[in-house]
Amino acid sequence: MHKIERVKASRADDVHPKAHNDLHVPELHDKASRIRLLLFDVDGVLTDGVVLMHADGSESKGFHIRDGAAIVWAQRAGLTVGLLSARSSGATSLRAAQLAVRLVMQGVSSKLSAYEQIVRDAGLEDAAVAYMGDDLLDLPVIARAGLSGAPADAAPEVRARVDWVSGAGGGRGAAREFIELVLRAQNRWDGITRDYFAKG
Protein backbone atom coordinates (compact mmCIF):
# COMPACT_ATOMS: atom_id res chain seq x y z
CA MET A 1 0.00 0.00 0.00
CA HIS A 2 1.32 3.43 -0.90
CA LYS A 3 1.09 5.92 1.93
CA ILE A 4 1.22 9.55 0.89
CA GLU A 5 2.56 12.07 3.37
CA ARG A 6 2.35 15.72 2.42
CA VAL A 7 5.55 17.73 2.84
CA LYS A 8 5.09 19.21 6.29
CA ALA A 9 5.38 22.87 7.08
CA SER A 10 8.03 24.15 9.47
CA ARG A 11 5.53 24.10 12.36
CA ALA A 12 2.81 21.51 12.92
CA ASP A 13 0.15 24.23 13.12
CA ASP A 14 1.05 25.81 9.78
CA VAL A 15 -1.19 25.08 6.80
CA HIS A 16 0.71 23.94 3.75
CA PRO A 17 0.09 26.64 1.09
CA LYS A 18 0.40 24.55 -2.05
CA ALA A 19 -2.31 22.67 -3.95
CA HIS A 20 -2.49 18.89 -3.83
CA ASN A 21 -0.06 17.03 -6.05
CA ASP A 22 -0.60 13.55 -4.58
CA LEU A 23 -3.16 12.22 -7.04
CA HIS A 24 -0.50 10.99 -9.44
CA VAL A 25 -0.41 7.85 -7.27
CA PRO A 26 -3.02 5.63 -8.97
CA GLU A 27 -4.03 3.77 -5.80
CA LEU A 28 -4.77 6.99 -3.92
CA HIS A 29 -6.67 8.50 -6.84
CA ASP A 30 -8.75 5.34 -7.21
CA LYS A 31 -9.64 5.26 -3.51
CA ALA A 32 -10.55 8.96 -3.40
CA SER A 33 -12.67 8.74 -6.54
CA ARG A 34 -14.97 6.17 -4.89
CA ILE A 35 -15.82 8.18 -1.77
CA ARG A 36 -19.44 9.08 -1.04
CA LEU A 37 -19.21 9.62 2.72
CA LEU A 38 -16.57 11.68 4.56
CA LEU A 39 -16.29 10.95 8.29
CA PHE A 40 -14.21 12.99 10.70
CA ASP A 41 -13.11 12.56 14.26
CA VAL A 42 -13.56 15.89 16.06
CA ASP A 43 -11.00 16.51 18.81
CA GLY A 44 -7.55 16.56 17.25
CA VAL A 45 -8.89 16.60 13.68
CA LEU A 46 -11.45 19.40 13.38
CA THR A 47 -9.87 21.00 16.46
CA ASP A 48 -6.32 21.14 17.77
CA GLY A 49 -7.31 18.74 20.55
CA VAL A 50 -7.36 21.39 23.28
CA VAL A 51 -10.54 21.60 25.38
CA LEU A 52 -10.88 24.74 27.51
CA MET A 53 -12.72 24.11 30.77
CA HIS A 54 -14.45 27.14 32.31
CA ALA A 55 -15.31 27.84 35.93
CA ASP A 56 -19.03 27.36 35.29
CA GLY A 57 -18.40 23.81 34.06
CA SER A 58 -18.82 24.65 30.38
CA GLU A 59 -16.15 23.98 27.77
CA SER A 60 -15.06 25.53 24.51
CA LYS A 61 -12.82 24.66 21.57
CA GLY A 62 -11.87 26.21 18.26
CA PHE A 63 -12.73 25.14 14.71
CA HIS A 64 -10.93 26.29 11.58
CA ILE A 65 -12.95 28.35 9.09
CA ARG A 66 -11.29 26.69 6.08
CA ASP A 67 -12.28 23.25 7.34
CA GLY A 68 -15.86 24.45 7.66
CA ALA A 69 -15.88 25.92 4.17
CA ALA A 70 -14.65 22.65 2.68
CA ILE A 71 -17.32 20.69 4.55
CA VAL A 72 -19.97 22.94 3.03
CA TRP A 73 -18.48 22.53 -0.46
CA ALA A 74 -18.34 18.74 -0.10
CA GLN A 75 -22.02 18.63 0.79
CA ARG A 76 -22.93 20.90 -2.10
CA ALA A 77 -21.02 18.52 -4.37
CA GLY A 78 -23.30 15.68 -3.24
CA LEU A 79 -21.08 14.02 -0.65
CA THR A 80 -22.30 13.19 2.85
CA VAL A 81 -20.22 14.51 5.74
CA GLY A 82 -20.39 13.07 9.25
CA LEU A 83 -18.73 13.52 12.62
CA LEU A 84 -17.75 10.60 14.84
CA SER A 85 -16.47 11.37 18.33
CA ALA A 86 -15.93 9.46 21.54
CA ARG A 87 -16.67 12.66 23.49
CA SER A 88 -19.98 14.47 23.75
CA SER A 89 -19.71 18.23 23.34
CA GLY A 90 -22.19 21.03 22.93
CA ALA A 91 -19.62 22.93 20.88
CA THR A 92 -19.46 20.05 18.40
CA SER A 93 -23.25 19.96 18.09
CA LEU A 94 -23.36 23.70 17.51
CA ARG A 95 -20.62 23.61 14.86
CA ALA A 96 -22.30 20.71 13.09
CA ALA A 97 -25.59 22.65 13.00
CA GLN A 98 -23.83 25.71 11.58
CA LEU A 99 -22.43 23.58 8.75
CA ALA A 100 -25.69 21.67 8.17
CA VAL A 101 -23.98 18.39 9.08
CA ARG A 102 -26.75 16.06 10.16
CA LEU A 103 -24.74 12.88 10.66
CA VAL A 104 -23.27 13.38 14.13
CA MET A 105 -22.43 10.57 16.55
CA GLN A 106 -20.92 11.62 19.88
CA GLY A 107 -20.13 9.91 23.14
CA VAL A 108 -19.71 6.50 21.52
CA SER A 109 -17.98 3.77 23.53
CA SER A 110 -16.82 2.00 20.39
CA LYS A 111 -15.98 3.99 17.29
CA LEU A 112 -15.92 0.82 15.21
CA SER A 113 -19.44 -0.16 16.24
CA ALA A 114 -20.65 3.37 15.51
CA TYR A 115 -18.89 3.30 12.14
CA GLU A 116 -20.52 -0.02 11.25
CA GLN A 117 -23.93 1.40 12.12
CA ILE A 118 -23.31 4.50 10.00
CA VAL A 119 -22.22 2.47 7.00
CA ARG A 120 -25.12 0.06 7.39
CA ASP A 121 -27.69 2.85 7.68
CA ALA A 122 -26.22 4.62 4.65
CA GLY A 123 -26.25 1.43 2.58
CA LEU A 124 -22.58 1.86 1.65
CA GLU A 125 -19.56 -0.38 1.36
CA ASP A 126 -16.32 0.45 3.18
CA ALA A 127 -14.76 1.51 -0.12
CA ALA A 128 -17.18 4.45 -0.32
CA VAL A 129 -16.18 5.86 3.07
CA ALA A 130 -13.27 8.16 3.93
CA TYR A 131 -12.21 8.68 7.54
CA MET A 132 -9.76 11.09 9.15
CA GLY A 133 -8.58 10.41 12.70
CA ASP A 134 -5.65 11.34 14.89
CA ASP A 135 -5.27 8.92 17.79
CA LEU A 136 -5.27 5.26 18.79
CA LEU A 137 -9.06 5.15 19.27
CA ASP A 138 -9.38 5.78 15.55
CA LEU A 139 -7.28 2.83 14.38
CA PRO A 140 -10.14 0.28 14.10
CA VAL A 141 -12.09 2.64 11.84
CA ILE A 142 -8.98 3.57 9.87
CA ALA A 143 -8.44 -0.13 9.16
CA ARG A 144 -11.94 -0.42 7.68
CA ALA A 145 -12.45 2.81 5.73
CA GLY A 146 -11.84 2.83 2.01
CA LEU A 147 -9.68 5.96 2.31
CA SER A 148 -7.98 7.04 5.53
CA GLY A 149 -6.22 10.24 6.47
CA ALA A 150 -4.57 11.92 9.44
CA PRO A 151 -3.44 15.42 10.42
CA ALA A 152 0.28 16.17 10.47
CA ASP A 153 0.33 16.04 14.28
CA ALA A 154 -1.56 12.76 14.67
CA ALA A 155 -0.12 9.98 16.79
CA PRO A 156 2.78 8.21 15.02
CA GLU A 157 0.89 4.92 15.06
CA VAL A 158 -1.94 6.57 13.16
CA ARG A 159 0.27 8.33 10.62
CA ALA A 160 1.99 5.01 9.93
CA ARG A 161 -1.29 3.29 9.04
CA VAL A 162 -3.30 5.79 7.02
CA ASP A 163 -3.31 6.22 3.25
CA TRP A 164 -2.54 9.92 3.40
CA VAL A 165 -1.15 12.44 5.90
CA SER A 166 -1.98 16.13 5.69
CA GLY A 167 0.63 18.85 5.81
CA ALA A 168 -1.57 20.66 8.34
CA GLY A 169 -2.25 19.90 11.97
CA GLY A 170 -5.59 19.12 13.56
CA GLY A 171 -7.82 22.19 13.68
CA ARG A 172 -5.43 23.93 11.28
CA GLY A 173 -6.81 22.94 7.88
CA ALA A 174 -6.16 19.17 7.78
CA ALA A 175 -9.81 18.39 7.06
CA ARG A 176 -9.83 21.00 4.29
CA GLU A 177 -6.88 19.30 2.59
CA PHE A 178 -8.47 15.86 2.93
CA ILE A 179 -11.74 17.06 1.41
CA GLU A 180 -9.89 18.81 -1.40
CA LEU A 181 -8.04 15.58 -2.14
CA VAL A 182 -11.36 13.75 -2.61
CA LEU A 183 -13.01 16.53 -4.62
CA ARG A 184 -10.01 16.77 -6.96
CA ALA A 185 -10.03 13.01 -7.54
CA GLN A 186 -13.72 13.27 -8.48
CA ASN A 187 -13.12 16.25 -10.81
CA ARG A 188 -15.29 18.51 -8.64
CA TRP A 189 -12.70 20.93 -7.27
CA ASP A 190 -12.26 23.00 -10.43
CA GLY A 191 -16.00 23.62 -10.55
CA ILE A 192 -15.93 24.99 -7.00
CA THR A 193 -13.03 27.34 -7.68
CA ARG A 194 -14.52 28.39 -11.04
CA ASP A 195 -17.67 29.59 -9.29
CA TYR A 196 -15.64 31.86 -7.03
CA PHE A 197 -13.50 33.18 -9.87
CA ALA A 198 -16.69 34.02 -11.77
CA LYS A 199 -18.09 35.89 -8.78
CA GLY A 200 -14.86 37.87 -8.49
PDB file of C-alpha atoms in Angstrom, residues 4-198:
ATOM      1  CA  ILE A   4       1.225   9.554   0.886  1.00  0.00           C
ATOM      2  CA  GLU A   5       2.561  12.074   3.367  1.00  0.00           C
ATOM      3  CA  ARG A   6       2.351  15.724   2.421  1.00  0.00           C
ATOM      4  CA  VAL A   7       5.547  17.733   2.836  1.00  0.00           C
ATOM      5  CA  LYS A   8       5.087  19.207   6.287  1.00  0.00           C
ATOM      6  CA  ALA A   9       5.382  22.872   7.081  1.00  0.00           C
ATOM      7  CA  SER A  10       8.033  24.149   9.468  1.00  0.00           C
ATOM      8  CA  ARG A  11       5.530  24.101  12.356  1.00  0.00           C
ATOM      9  CA  ALA A  12       2.808  21.508  12.915  1.00  0.00           C
ATOM     10  CA  ASP A  13       0.149  24.227  13.121  1.00  0.00           C
ATOM     11  CA  ASP A  14       1.050  25.810   9.776  1.00  0.00           C
ATOM     12  CA  VAL A  15      -1.189  25.084   6.802  1.00  0.00           C
ATOM     13  CA  HIS A  16       0.714  23.943   3.745  1.00  0.00           C
ATOM     14  CA  PRO A  17       0.089  26.639   1.093  1.00  0.00           C
ATOM     15  CA  LYS A  18       0.405  24.549  -2.049  1.00  0.00           C
ATOM     16  CA  ALA A  19      -2.306  22.669  -3.951  1.00  0.00           C
ATOM     17  CA  HIS A  20      -2.487  18.892  -3.833  1.00  0.00           C
ATOM     18  CA  ASN A  21      -0.063  17.026  -6.049  1.00  0.00           C
ATOM     19  CA  ASP A  22      -0.600  13.547  -4.580  1.00  0.00           C
ATOM     20  CA  LEU A  23      -3.155  12.219  -7.044  1.00  0.00           C
ATOM     21  CA  HIS A  24      -0.502  10.990  -9.441  1.00  0.00           C
ATOM     22  CA  VAL A  25      -0.409   7.852  -7.268  1.00  0.00           C
ATOM     23  CA  PRO A  26      -3.018   5.626  -8.973  1.00  0.00           C
ATOM     24  CA  GLU A  27      -4.035   3.767  -5.800  1.00  0.00           C
ATOM     25  CA  LEU A  28      -4.766   6.985  -3.922  1.00  0.00           C
ATOM     26  CA  HIS A  29      -6.670   8.504  -6.839  1.00  0.00           C
ATOM     27  CA  ASP A  30      -8.747   5.344  -7.209  1.00  0.00           C
ATOM     28  CA  LYS A  31      -9.640   5.261  -3.512  1.00  0.00           C
ATOM     29  CA  ALA A  32     -10.552   8.963  -3.395  1.00  0.00           C
ATOM     30  CA  SER A  33     -12.665   8.743  -6.539  1.00  0.00           C
ATOM     31  CA  ARG A  34     -14.972   6.174  -4.894  1.00  0.00           C
ATOM     32  CA  ILE A  35     -15.819   8.184  -1.772  1.00  0.00           C
ATOM     33  CA  ARG A  36     -19.439   9.076  -1.040  1.00  0.00           C
ATOM     34  CA  LEU A  37     -19.208   9.616   2.717  1.00  0.00           C
ATOM     35  CA  LEU A  38     -16.572  11.676   4.556  1.00  0.00           C
ATOM     36  CA  LEU A  39     -16.294  10.951   8.287  1.00  0.00           C
ATOM     37  CA  PHE A  40     -14.208  12.992  10.696  1.00  0.00           C
ATOM     38  CA  ASP A  41     -13.112  12.561  14.259  1.00  0.00           C
ATOM     39  CA  VAL A  42     -13.563  15.891  16.055  1.00  0.00           C
ATOM     40  CA  ASP A  43     -10.997  16.510  18.811  1.00  0.00           C
ATOM     41  CA  GLY A  44      -7.549  16.561  17.246  1.00  0.00           C
ATOM     42  CA  VAL A  45      -8.889  16.602  13.678  1.00  0.00           C
ATOM     43  CA  LEU A  46     -11.447  19.404  13.379  1.00  0.00           C
ATOM     44  CA  THR A  47      -9.871  20.999  16.464  1.00  0.00           C
ATOM     45  CA  ASP A  48      -6.323  21.135  17.771  1.00  0.00           C
ATOM     46  CA  GLY A  49      -7.310  18.744  20.552  1.00  0.00           C
ATOM     47  CA  VAL A  50      -7.364  21.389  23.276  1.00  0.00           C
ATOM     48  CA  VAL A  51     -10.536  21.604  25.376  1.00  0.00           C
ATOM     49  CA  LEU A  52     -10.882  24.736  27.509  1.00  0.00           C
ATOM     50  CA  MET A  53     -12.718  24.109  30.768  1.00  0.00           C
ATOM     51  CA  HIS A  54     -14.447  27.139  32.307  1.00  0.00           C
ATOM     52  CA  ALA A  55     -15.310  27.842  35.930  1.00  0.00           C
ATOM     53  CA  ASP A  56     -19.025  27.357  35.287  1.00  0.00           C
ATOM     54  CA  GLY A  57     -18.405  23.807  34.057  1.00  0.00           C
ATOM     55  CA  SER A  58     -18.818  24.646  30.383  1.00  0.00           C
ATOM     56  CA  GLU A  59     -16.155  23.980  27.773  1.00  0.00           C
ATOM     57  CA  SER A  60     -15.062  25.526  24.513  1.00  0.00           C
ATOM     58  CA  LYS A  61     -12.821  24.658  21.575  1.00  0.00           C
ATOM     59  CA  GLY A  62     -11.869  26.211  18.264  1.00  0.00           C
ATOM     60  CA  PHE A  63     -12.731  25.144  14.715  1.00  0.00           C
ATOM     61  CA  HIS A  64     -10.933  26.293  11.576  1.00  0.00           C
ATOM     62  CA  ILE A  65     -12.947  28.347   9.095  1.00  0.00           C
ATOM     63  CA  ARG A  66     -11.295  26.689   6.084  1.00  0.00           C
ATOM     64  CA  ASP A  67     -12.275  23.246   7.344  1.00  0.00           C
ATOM     65  CA  GLY A  68     -15.856  24.448   7.661  1.00  0.00           C
ATOM     66  CA  ALA A  69     -15.882  25.920   4.165  1.00  0.00           C
ATOM     67  CA  ALA A  70     -14.645  22.646   2.684  1.00  0.00           C
ATOM     68  CA  ILE A  71     -17.317  20.687   4.550  1.00  0.00           C
ATOM     69  CA  VAL A  72     -19.975  22.939   3.031  1.00  0.00           C
ATOM     70  CA  TRP A  73     -18.484  22.529  -0.461  1.00  0.00           C
ATOM     71  CA  ALA A  74     -18.338  18.742  -0.104  1.00  0.00           C
ATOM     72  CA  GLN A  75     -22.023  18.632   0.795  1.00  0.00           C
ATOM     73  CA  ARG A  76     -22.925  20.905  -2.104  1.00  0.00           C
ATOM     74  CA  ALA A  77     -21.017  18.516  -4.366  1.00  0.00           C
ATOM     75  CA  GLY A  78     -23.296  15.680  -3.238  1.00  0.00           C
ATOM     76  CA  LEU A  79     -21.080  14.021  -0.649  1.00  0.00           C
ATOM     77  CA  THR A  80     -22.302  13.190   2.846  1.00  0.00           C
ATOM     78  CA  VAL A  81     -20.217  14.506   5.741  1.00  0.00           C
ATOM     79  CA  GLY A  82     -20.391  13.072   9.248  1.00  0.00           C
ATOM     80  CA  LEU A  83     -18.734  13.524  12.623  1.00  0.00           C
ATOM     81  CA  LEU A  84     -17.754  10.600  14.841  1.00  0.00           C
ATOM     82  CA  SER A  85     -16.465  11.370  18.330  1.00  0.00           C
ATOM     83  CA  ALA A  86     -15.925   9.458  21.544  1.00  0.00           C
ATOM     84  CA  ARG A  87     -16.665  12.658  23.493  1.00  0.00           C
ATOM     85  CA  SER A  88     -19.980  14.469  23.746  1.00  0.00           C
ATOM     86  CA  SER A  89     -19.707  18.225  23.336  1.00  0.00           C
ATOM     87  CA  GLY A  90     -22.195  21.028  22.931  1.00  0.00           C
ATOM     88  CA  ALA A  91     -19.618  22.929  20.879  1.00  0.00           C
ATOM     89  CA  THR A  92     -19.457  20.050  18.402  1.00  0.00           C
ATOM     90  CA  SER A  93     -23.248  19.957  18.089  1.00  0.00           C
ATOM     91  CA  LEU A  94     -23.359  23.700  17.507  1.00  0.00           C
ATOM     92  CA  ARG A  95     -20.620  23.610  14.865  1.00  0.00           C
ATOM     93  CA  ALA A  96     -22.305  20.710  13.086  1.00  0.00           C
ATOM     94  CA  ALA A  97     -25.590  22.646  13.000  1.00  0.00           C
ATOM     95  CA  GLN A  98     -23.826  25.708  11.584  1.00  0.00           C
ATOM     96  CA  LEU A  99     -22.430  23.583   8.754  1.00  0.00           C
ATOM     97  CA  ALA A 100     -25.691  21.673   8.173  1.00  0.00           C
ATOM     98  CA  VAL A 101     -23.978  18.393   9.077  1.00  0.00           C
ATOM     99  CA  ARG A 102     -26.752  16.062  10.159  1.00  0.00           C
ATOM    100  CA  LEU A 103     -24.741  12.884  10.658  1.00  0.00           C
ATOM    101  CA  VAL A 104     -23.271  13.380  14.127  1.00  0.00           C
ATOM    102  CA  MET A 105     -22.431  10.571  16.549  1.00  0.00           C
ATOM    103  CA  GLN A 106     -20.920  11.616  19.876  1.00  0.00           C
ATOM    104  CA  GLY A 107     -20.128   9.910  23.143  1.00  0.00           C
ATOM    105  CA  VAL A 108     -19.711   6.503  21.520  1.00  0.00           C
ATOM    106  CA  SER A 109     -17.984   3.775  23.528  1.00  0.00           C
ATOM    107  CA  SER A 110     -16.816   2.000  20.390  1.00  0.00           C
ATOM    108  CA  LYS A 111     -15.975   3.991  17.290  1.00  0.00           C
ATOM    109  CA  LEU A 112     -15.920   0.825  15.209  1.00  0.00           C
ATOM    110  CA  SER A 113     -19.445  -0.160  16.241  1.00  0.00           C
ATOM    111  CA  ALA A 114     -20.653   3.370  15.509  1.00  0.00           C
ATOM    112  CA  TYR A 115     -18.892   3.302  12.141  1.00  0.00           C
ATOM    113  CA  GLU A 116     -20.516  -0.018  11.251  1.00  0.00           C
ATOM    114  CA  GLN A 117     -23.931   1.397  12.117  1.00  0.00           C
ATOM    115  CA  ILE A 118     -23.314   4.500  10.004  1.00  0.00           C
ATOM    116  CA  VAL A 119     -22.224   2.468   6.996  1.00  0.00           C
ATOM    117  CA  ARG A 120     -25.120   0.060   7.390  1.00  0.00           C
ATOM    118  CA  ASP A 121     -27.694   2.847   7.681  1.00  0.00           C
ATOM    119  CA  ALA A 122     -26.221   4.616   4.645  1.00  0.00           C
ATOM    120  CA  GLY A 123     -26.250   1.427   2.576  1.00  0.00           C
ATOM    121  CA  LEU A 124     -22.581   1.861   1.647  1.00  0.00           C
ATOM    122  CA  GLU A 125     -19.560  -0.377   1.361  1.00  0.00           C
ATOM    123  CA  ASP A 126     -16.323   0.454   3.181  1.00  0.00           C
ATOM    124  CA  ALA A 127     -14.758   1.506  -0.123  1.00  0.00           C
ATOM    125  CA  ALA A 128     -17.178   4.451  -0.324  1.00  0.00           C
ATOM    126  CA  VAL A 129     -16.184   5.864   3.073  1.00  0.00           C
ATOM    127  CA  ALA A 130     -13.273   8.157   3.929  1.00  0.00           C
ATOM    128  CA  TYR A 131     -12.212   8.676   7.543  1.00  0.00           C
ATOM    129  CA  MET A 132      -9.765  11.087   9.150  1.00  0.00           C
ATOM    130  CA  GLY A 133      -8.580  10.405  12.697  1.00  0.00           C
ATOM    131  CA  ASP A 134      -5.645  11.335  14.887  1.00  0.00           C
ATOM    132  CA  ASP A 135      -5.272   8.920  17.795  1.00  0.00           C
ATOM    133  CA  LEU A 136      -5.269   5.265  18.788  1.00  0.00           C
ATOM    134  CA  LEU A 137      -9.058   5.147  19.269  1.00  0.00           C
ATOM    135  CA  ASP A 138      -9.380   5.781  15.546  1.00  0.00           C
ATOM    136  CA  LEU A 139      -7.282   2.834  14.379  1.00  0.00           C
ATOM    137  CA  PRO A 140     -10.139   0.279  14.103  1.00  0.00           C
ATOM    138  CA  VAL A 141     -12.089   2.645  11.837  1.00  0.00           C
ATOM    139  CA  ILE A 142      -8.979   3.570   9.866  1.00  0.00           C
ATOM    140  CA  ALA A 143      -8.439  -0.133   9.159  1.00  0.00           C
ATOM    141  CA  ARG A 144     -11.943  -0.417   7.683  1.00  0.00           C
ATOM    142  CA  ALA A 145     -12.450   2.807   5.735  1.00  0.00           C
ATOM    143  CA  GLY A 146     -11.838   2.829   2.008  1.00  0.00           C
ATOM    144  CA  LEU A 147      -9.682   5.956   2.315  1.00  0.00           C
ATOM    145  CA  SER A 148      -7.979   7.037   5.533  1.00  0.00           C
ATOM    146  CA  GLY A 149      -6.221  10.239   6.468  1.00  0.00           C
ATOM    147  CA  ALA A 150      -4.574  11.921   9.436  1.00  0.00           C
ATOM    148  CA  PRO A 151      -3.436  15.416  10.424  1.00  0.00           C
ATOM    149  CA  ALA A 152       0.281  16.171  10.473  1.00  0.00           C
ATOM    150  CA  ASP A 153       0.333  16.041  14.284  1.00  0.00           C
ATOM    151  CA  ALA A 154      -1.564  12.765  14.671  1.00  0.00           C
ATOM    152  CA  ALA A 155      -0.116   9.976  16.785  1.00  0.00           C
ATOM    153  CA  PRO A 156       2.780   8.214  15.022  1.00  0.00           C
ATOM    154  CA  GLU A 157       0.886   4.918  15.057  1.00  0.00           C
ATOM    155  CA  VAL A 158      -1.944   6.570  13.162  1.00  0.00           C
ATOM    156  CA  ARG A 159       0.271   8.329  10.617  1.00  0.00           C
ATOM    157  CA  ALA A 160       1.993   5.015   9.926  1.00  0.00           C
ATOM    158  CA  ARG A 161      -1.287   3.288   9.045  1.00  0.00           C
ATOM    159  CA  VAL A 162      -3.303   5.794   7.016  1.00  0.00           C
ATOM    160  CA  ASP A 163      -3.314   6.224   3.252  1.00  0.00           C
ATOM    161  CA  TRP A 164      -2.536   9.924   3.400  1.00  0.00           C
ATOM    162  CA  VAL A 165      -1.146  12.439   5.899  1.00  0.00           C
ATOM    163  CA  SER A 166      -1.978  16.132   5.690  1.00  0.00           C
ATOM    164  CA  GLY A 167       0.632  18.848   5.811  1.00  0.00           C
ATOM    165  CA  ALA A 168      -1.567  20.658   8.341  1.00  0.00           C
ATOM    166  CA  GLY A 169      -2.247  19.904  11.974  1.00  0.00           C
ATOM    167  CA  GLY A 170      -5.589  19.124  13.556  1.00  0.00           C
ATOM    168  CA  GLY A 171      -7.822  22.188  13.678  1.00  0.00           C
ATOM    169  CA  ARG A 172      -5.434  23.929  11.278  1.00  0.00           C
ATOM    170  CA  GLY A 173      -6.811  22.937   7.882  1.00  0.00           C
ATOM    171  CA  ALA A 174      -6.157  19.174   7.785  1.00  0.00           C
ATOM    172  CA  ALA A 175      -9.808  18.392   7.063  1.00  0.00           C
ATOM    173  CA  ARG A 176      -9.830  20.997   4.289  1.00  0.00           C
ATOM    174  CA  GLU A 177      -6.883  19.300   2.591  1.00  0.00           C
ATOM    175  CA  PHE A 178      -8.468  15.860   2.930  1.00  0.00           C
ATOM    176  CA  ILE A 179     -11.738  17.063   1.407  1.00  0.00           C
ATOM    177  CA  GLU A 180      -9.893  18.814  -1.396  1.00  0.00           C
ATOM    178  CA  LEU A 181      -8.042  15.582  -2.140  1.00  0.00           C
ATOM    179  CA  VAL A 182     -11.360  13.753  -2.614  1.00  0.00           C
ATOM    180  CA  LEU A 183     -13.005  16.530  -4.624  1.00  0.00           C
ATOM    181  CA  ARG A 184     -10.011  16.770  -6.959  1.00  0.00           C
ATOM    182  CA  ALA A 185     -10.034  13.011  -7.537  1.00  0.00           C
ATOM    183  CA  GLN A 186     -13.716  13.271  -8.480  1.00  0.00           C
ATOM    184  CA  ASN A 187     -13.120  16.254 -10.810  1.00  0.00           C
ATOM    185  CA  ARG A 188     -15.287  18.506  -8.637  1.00  0.00           C
ATOM    186  CA  TRP A 189     -12.700  20.931  -7.266  1.00  0.00           C
ATOM    187  CA  ASP A 190     -12.256  22.995 -10.434  1.00  0.00           C
ATOM    188  CA  GLY A 191     -15.998  23.624 -10.546  1.00  0.00           C
ATOM    189  CA  ILE A 192     -15.926  24.988  -6.999  1.00  0.00           C
ATOM    190  CA  THR A 193     -13.029  27.336  -7.681  1.00  0.00           C
ATOM    191  CA  ARG A 194     -14.517  28.385 -11.038  1.00  0.00           C
ATOM    192  CA  ASP A 195     -17.669  29.590  -9.292  1.00  0.00           C
ATOM    193  CA  TYR A 196     -15.635  31.862  -7.028  1.00  0.00           C
ATOM    194  CA  PHE A 197     -13.501  33.184  -9.871  1.00  0.00           C
ATOM    195  CA  ALA A 198     -16.687  34.016 -11.769  1.00  0.00           C
TER     196      ALA A 198
END
